[in-house]
Amino acid sequence: MKICRYDEGRIGLVEGDLVYDVTAVKDRLPALAWPVPPGDLFIERLEELKPAIQAAKAGASSRRLSEVRLLSPVATPSKVIAAPLNYHAHVDESLADAQIHNNVHIAHYEGFKSPVAKFGVFLKAATSVVGAGEGVKIAFPGRRNDHEVELAVVIGRRAKDVAAADAMSYVAGYCIGLDMTVRGTEDRSYRKSADTYTVLGPYLVTADEIADPGNLDFSIEVNGEPRQRANPRDLITGVAELIEVASHVYTLYPGDVILTGTPEGVNTVKPGDVMHARIQGLGEMDVAVR
């Protein structure tokens, strides 16, 4: 199942190039009272809502996917977790480019088996999350602002101290992630947490539709120019291991997002550019920079 959010927060079932308006299913969600528990209630209840979503399609109006303004498929993640330097070629690229590492978090392993083992994972502000239709607003004009395309993993249920062997059962689905960043000396979480610096989309593809999330070709172009191309099979620390690492430190809640890392080819974008990102099985999206 492919689920999107669009326009003013409507819920869509995506089939082919059509979006069926199934917003009425939100009325099945329980009312929330303060203090509101962390996480995204729709993602938490997604499995039990699937039959209602499918049933709602029968009488639903539809529009072409290209005609709607896509929001983030996850409305209220409690946090966004990201993996640093998780492709070997990007490690090499970072070491070779002083503007990328800038003497911060240089990726020498120094006896560690991976950059994640050395540095751990890091957090991005939940307020940085937007959808493809909202675009990216450059928050640091005059500095190098880079695109980083990644496989994004959306957690479906509460998880704490999860073993890698059990980790995939906690996944609700997947989408394309853009981990935008400005280069500089500030802490990584600060440089990557500006509003609009986490783009998720075009929709959430539920886990049952993706047989092997570790083998999906993905790429990004900027104004038609190829920039990055890779496959998660080349991840240094895989999806299951990232969930294990993250859940050891943080309690994961439904709707939490794990950005799995970006490959080589990161480069700058500026206002007026259009990024075109795609991941096999997860769709493709155009994201404008302003």
Coordinates of C-alpha atoms in Angstrom, one line a residue:
M1 CA 0.0 0.0 0.0
K2 CA 1.2 3.5 -0.8
I3 CA -0.1 6.3 1.5
C4 CA 0.5 10.0 0.9
R5 CA -0.5 13.2 2.7
Y6 CA -1.4 16.1 0.4
D7 CA -2.8 19.6 0.0
E8 CA -4.1 20.7 3.5
G9 CA -3.4 17.4 5.2
R10 CA -5.6 15.1 3.3
I11 CA -4.8 11.3 3.2
G12 CA -4.4 9.6 -0.1
L13 CA -4.2 6.1 -1.3
V14 CA -1.8 6.1 -4.3
E15 CA -2.4 3.6 -7.1
G16 CA -0.5 4.2 -10.3
D17 CA -0.6 7.9 -11.0
L18 CA -3.9 8.4 -9.1
V19 CA -4.5 9.6 -5.6
Y20 CA -7.7 8.4 -4.0
D21 CA -9.0 10.7 -1.2
V22 CA -9.4 8.4 1.9
T23 CA -9.2 11.2 4.4
A24 CA -12.3 9.9 6.2
V25 CA -10.4 7.0 7.7
K26 CA -8.8 9.5 10.2
D27 CA -12.1 9.5 12.0
R28 CA -11.3 6.0 13.1
L29 CA -8.4 7.3 15.1
P30 CA -8.9 7.7 18.9
A31 CA -9.1 11.2 20.3
L32 CA -6.0 12.3 22.1
A33 CA -5.8 14.0 25.4
W34 CA -3.0 15.9 27.0
P35 CA -0.3 14.9 27.6
V36 CA -0.2 13.5 24.1
P37 CA 2.0 10.4 23.8
P38 CA 5.0 10.7 21.5
G39 CA 4.8 9.4 18.0
D40 CA 2.5 9.5 15.0
L41 CA -0.9 8.1 15.8
F42 CA -1.8 7.3 12.1
I43 CA 1.4 5.3 11.6
E44 CA 0.8 3.5 14.9
R45 CA -2.6 2.4 13.8
L46 CA -1.8 1.9 10.1
E47 CA -2.0 -1.9 10.1
E48 CA -5.5 -1.9 11.5
L49 CA -6.5 1.0 9.2
K50 CA -5.5 -0.8 6.0
P51 CA -8.8 -2.5 5.4
A52 CA -10.7 0.7 6.0
I53 CA -8.4 2.6 3.6
Q54 CA -8.9 0.0 0.9
A55 CA -12.7 0.1 1.5
A56 CA -12.8 3.9 1.3
K57 CA -11.3 3.8 -2.1
A58 CA -14.6 2.5 -3.6
G59 CA -16.4 5.8 -3.2
A60 CA -13.4 8.1 -3.2
S61 CA -12.7 11.0 -5.5
S62 CA -9.4 10.9 -7.2
R63 CA -6.8 13.2 -8.7
R64 CA -3.5 12.7 -10.5
L65 CA -0.5 12.5 -8.3
S66 CA 1.1 15.2 -10.3
E67 CA -1.7 17.6 -9.5
V68 CA -1.5 17.5 -5.7
R69 CA 0.9 19.2 -3.3
L70 CA 2.6 16.4 -1.5
L71 CA 3.3 16.8 2.2
S72 CA 5.5 14.5 4.3
P73 CA 3.8 11.1 4.5
V74 CA 4.7 11.1 8.3
A75 CA 2.9 14.0 10.0
T76 CA 4.3 13.9 13.5
P77 CA 7.6 12.0 13.9
S78 CA 8.9 12.4 17.4
K79 CA 12.5 12.4 16.0
V80 CA 14.5 11.9 12.9
I81 CA 17.6 9.7 13.3
A82 CA 20.4 9.8 10.8
A83 CA 23.5 7.7 10.1
P84 CA 26.8 9.4 9.3
L85 CA 29.2 8.4 6.6
N86 CA 27.5 5.0 5.9
Y87 CA 28.9 4.3 2.4
H88 CA 32.6 3.7 1.9
A89 CA 32.8 5.9 -1.2
H90 CA 31.2 8.8 0.7
V91 CA 33.8 8.3 3.5
D92 CA 36.5 8.7 1.0
E93 CA 34.8 11.7 -0.6
S94 CA 34.4 13.3 2.8
L95 CA 38.1 12.8 3.6
A96 CA 39.1 14.3 0.3
D97 CA 36.9 17.4 0.5
A98 CA 37.8 19.9 3.3
Q99 CA 34.4 21.6 2.8
I100 CA 32.6 18.5 3.8
H101 CA 34.6 17.4 6.8
N102 CA 36.0 20.8 7.8
N103 CA 37.9 19.1 10.7
V104 CA 34.5 18.0 12.2
H105 CA 33.8 14.2 12.6
I106 CA 36.6 13.1 10.2
A107 CA 35.9 9.5 9.3
H108 CA 39.1 7.8 10.3
Y109 CA 38.0 4.4 11.7
E110 CA 40.8 4.4 14.4
G111 CA 40.1 0.8 15.3
F112 CA 36.3 1.0 15.0
K113 CA 34.5 -1.3 12.5
S114 CA 32.5 1.5 10.9
P115 CA 31.7 5.3 11.2
V116 CA 28.5 4.4 13.0
A117 CA 30.4 2.3 15.5
K118 CA 32.7 5.3 16.1
F119 CA 30.3 8.2 16.0
G120 CA 26.9 6.6 16.6
V121 CA 23.9 8.1 15.0
F122 CA 22.6 11.7 15.3
L123 CA 19.3 13.5 15.6
K124 CA 17.7 16.0 13.2
A125 CA 14.8 18.2 14.5
A126 CA 11.4 16.9 13.7
T127 CA 10.5 20.4 12.6
S128 CA 12.9 20.0 9.7
V129 CA 10.5 17.5 8.0
V130 CA 8.6 18.5 4.9
G131 CA 7.1 16.9 1.8
A132 CA 8.2 17.0 -1.8
G133 CA 5.5 19.6 -2.6
E134 CA 6.8 22.0 0.0
G135 CA 10.4 22.2 -1.2
V136 CA 13.6 23.3 0.5
K137 CA 14.2 26.8 1.6
I138 CA 17.9 27.6 1.9
A139 CA 18.6 28.6 5.5
F140 CA 22.2 29.4 5.1
P141 CA 22.6 31.6 2.0
G142 CA 26.2 32.2 0.9
R143 CA 27.3 28.9 2.2
R144 CA 27.6 25.4 0.7
N145 CA 24.1 23.7 1.0
D146 CA 24.2 20.1 -0.2
H147 CA 21.7 17.4 -1.2
E148 CA 22.0 13.9 0.3
V149 CA 19.6 11.3 -1.0
E150 CA 18.9 8.4 1.3
L151 CA 16.6 5.4 2.0
A152 CA 14.3 6.5 4.8
V153 CA 12.9 3.9 7.2
V154 CA 9.7 4.6 9.1
I155 CA 9.2 2.9 12.5
G156 CA 5.8 1.4 13.0
R157 CA 5.7 0.5 16.7
R158 CA 7.4 1.3 20.0
A159 CA 10.9 -0.2 20.0
K160 CA 13.6 -0.3 22.7
D161 CA 16.8 -2.4 22.8
V162 CA 15.8 -4.2 19.6
A163 CA 18.2 -6.9 18.3
A164 CA 19.1 -6.7 14.6
A165 CA 17.6 -10.1 14.1
D166 CA 14.1 -8.7 15.1
A167 CA 14.5 -5.2 13.8
M168 CA 12.6 -5.4 10.5
S169 CA 9.4 -6.4 12.2
Y170 CA 9.3 -2.9 13.7
V171 CA 9.3 -1.1 10.3
A172 CA 6.0 0.4 9.0
G173 CA 7.4 1.3 5.6
Y174 CA 9.9 3.2 3.5
C175 CA 10.2 6.4 1.5
I176 CA 12.7 8.6 -0.2
G177 CA 14.7 10.9 2.2
L178 CA 16.7 14.0 1.4
D179 CA 19.0 14.9 4.2
M180 CA 19.9 18.5 3.4
T181 CA 22.9 20.0 5.0
V182 CA 25.1 23.1 5.2
R183 CA 28.8 22.6 5.4
G184 CA 30.6 24.2 8.3
T185 CA 32.0 23.9 11.8
E186 CA 28.7 23.8 13.7
D187 CA 27.5 20.5 15.2
R188 CA 26.1 18.2 12.6
S189 CA 22.6 18.2 14.1
Y190 CA 22.5 22.0 13.9
R191 CA 23.6 22.1 10.3
K192 CA 21.1 19.6 9.2
S193 CA 18.0 20.6 11.2
A194 CA 16.9 23.8 9.6
D195 CA 13.2 24.0 8.6
T196 CA 12.7 22.1 5.3
Y197 CA 16.1 20.3 5.6
T198 CA 14.5 16.8 5.8
V199 CA 12.3 16.0 2.8
L200 CA 10.3 12.8 2.9
G201 CA 8.2 11.4 0.0
P202 CA 6.6 11.1 -2.3
Y203 CA 4.6 8.7 -0.2
L204 CA 5.0 5.9 2.4
V205 CA 5.3 2.5 0.9
T206 CA 4.3 -0.1 3.5
A207 CA 6.9 -2.7 4.4
D208 CA 4.9 -5.6 3.0
E209 CA 5.5 -4.2 -0.6
I210 CA 9.3 -4.1 -0.3
A211 CA 10.7 -7.6 -0.3
D212 CA 14.4 -6.5 0.1
P213 CA 14.9 -2.9 1.3
G214 CA 18.7 -3.7 1.2
N215 CA 18.6 -3.9 -2.6
L216 CA 16.9 -0.8 -4.1
D217 CA 18.6 1.3 -6.8
F218 CA 18.3 5.0 -6.1
S219 CA 19.5 8.3 -7.5
I220 CA 19.2 12.1 -7.6
E221 CA 19.6 14.6 -10.3
V222 CA 19.7 18.4 -10.0
N223 CA 18.4 20.3 -13.0
G224 CA 18.7 17.1 -15.0
E225 CA 22.4 16.5 -14.1
P226 CA 23.1 13.2 -12.4
R227 CA 24.6 13.6 -9.0
Q228 CA 24.3 10.5 -6.8
R229 CA 23.5 6.9 -7.7
A230 CA 23.7 3.9 -5.3
N231 CA 22.0 1.0 -3.6
P232 CA 21.6 0.2 0.1
R233 CA 23.3 -3.2 -0.5
D234 CA 26.5 -1.0 -0.2
L235 CA 25.6 0.4 3.3
I236 CA 28.4 -0.1 5.8
T237 CA 25.9 -0.5 8.6
G238 CA 22.6 -2.0 7.3
V239 CA 19.0 -1.1 8.1
A240 CA 18.5 -3.8 10.8
E241 CA 21.8 -2.8 12.5
L242 CA 20.9 0.9 12.5
I243 CA 17.6 0.1 14.2
E244 CA 19.5 -1.9 16.8
V245 CA 22.0 0.9 17.4
A246 CA 19.3 3.6 17.5
S247 CA 16.9 1.7 19.8
H248 CA 19.8 1.0 22.3
V249 CA 20.0 4.7 23.0
Y250 CA 16.5 6.1 22.1
T251 CA 13.1 4.7 22.5
L252 CA 11.7 4.6 19.0
Y253 CA 8.1 5.5 18.5
P254 CA 5.7 5.0 15.6
G255 CA 6.5 7.5 12.9
D256 CA 10.1 8.0 13.9
V257 CA 12.3 8.1 10.8
I258 CA 15.8 6.6 10.3
L259 CA 17.8 8.1 7.4
T260 CA 20.2 5.4 6.5
G261 CA 23.1 7.4 5.0
T262 CA 24.0 8.9 1.7
P263 CA 26.4 7.7 -1.0
E264 CA 29.2 9.7 -2.8
G265 CA 28.3 12.5 -5.1
V266 CA 26.9 15.1 -2.6
N267 CA 27.0 18.6 -4.0
T268 CA 25.6 22.0 -3.7
V269 CA 22.1 23.3 -4.5
K270 CA 20.9 26.9 -4.8
P271 CA 17.5 28.7 -5.1
G272 CA 15.9 27.9 -8.4
D273 CA 17.3 24.4 -8.6
V274 CA 15.0 21.3 -8.9
M275 CA 16.1 18.0 -7.4
H276 CA 14.7 14.8 -8.9
A277 CA 15.1 11.9 -6.5
R278 CA 14.0 8.3 -7.1
I279 CA 14.2 5.0 -5.3
Q280 CA 13.2 1.7 -6.9
G281 CA 9.8 0.6 -5.6
L282 CA 9.4 3.8 -3.6
G283 CA 8.6 6.3 -6.4
E284 CA 10.2 9.5 -7.5
M285 CA 9.8 13.2 -6.6
D286 CA 10.7 16.6 -7.7
V287 CA 11.8 19.0 -5.0
A288 CA 12.3 22.7 -5.7
V289 CA 14.9 24.8 -3.9
R290 CA 14.0 28.3 -3.0

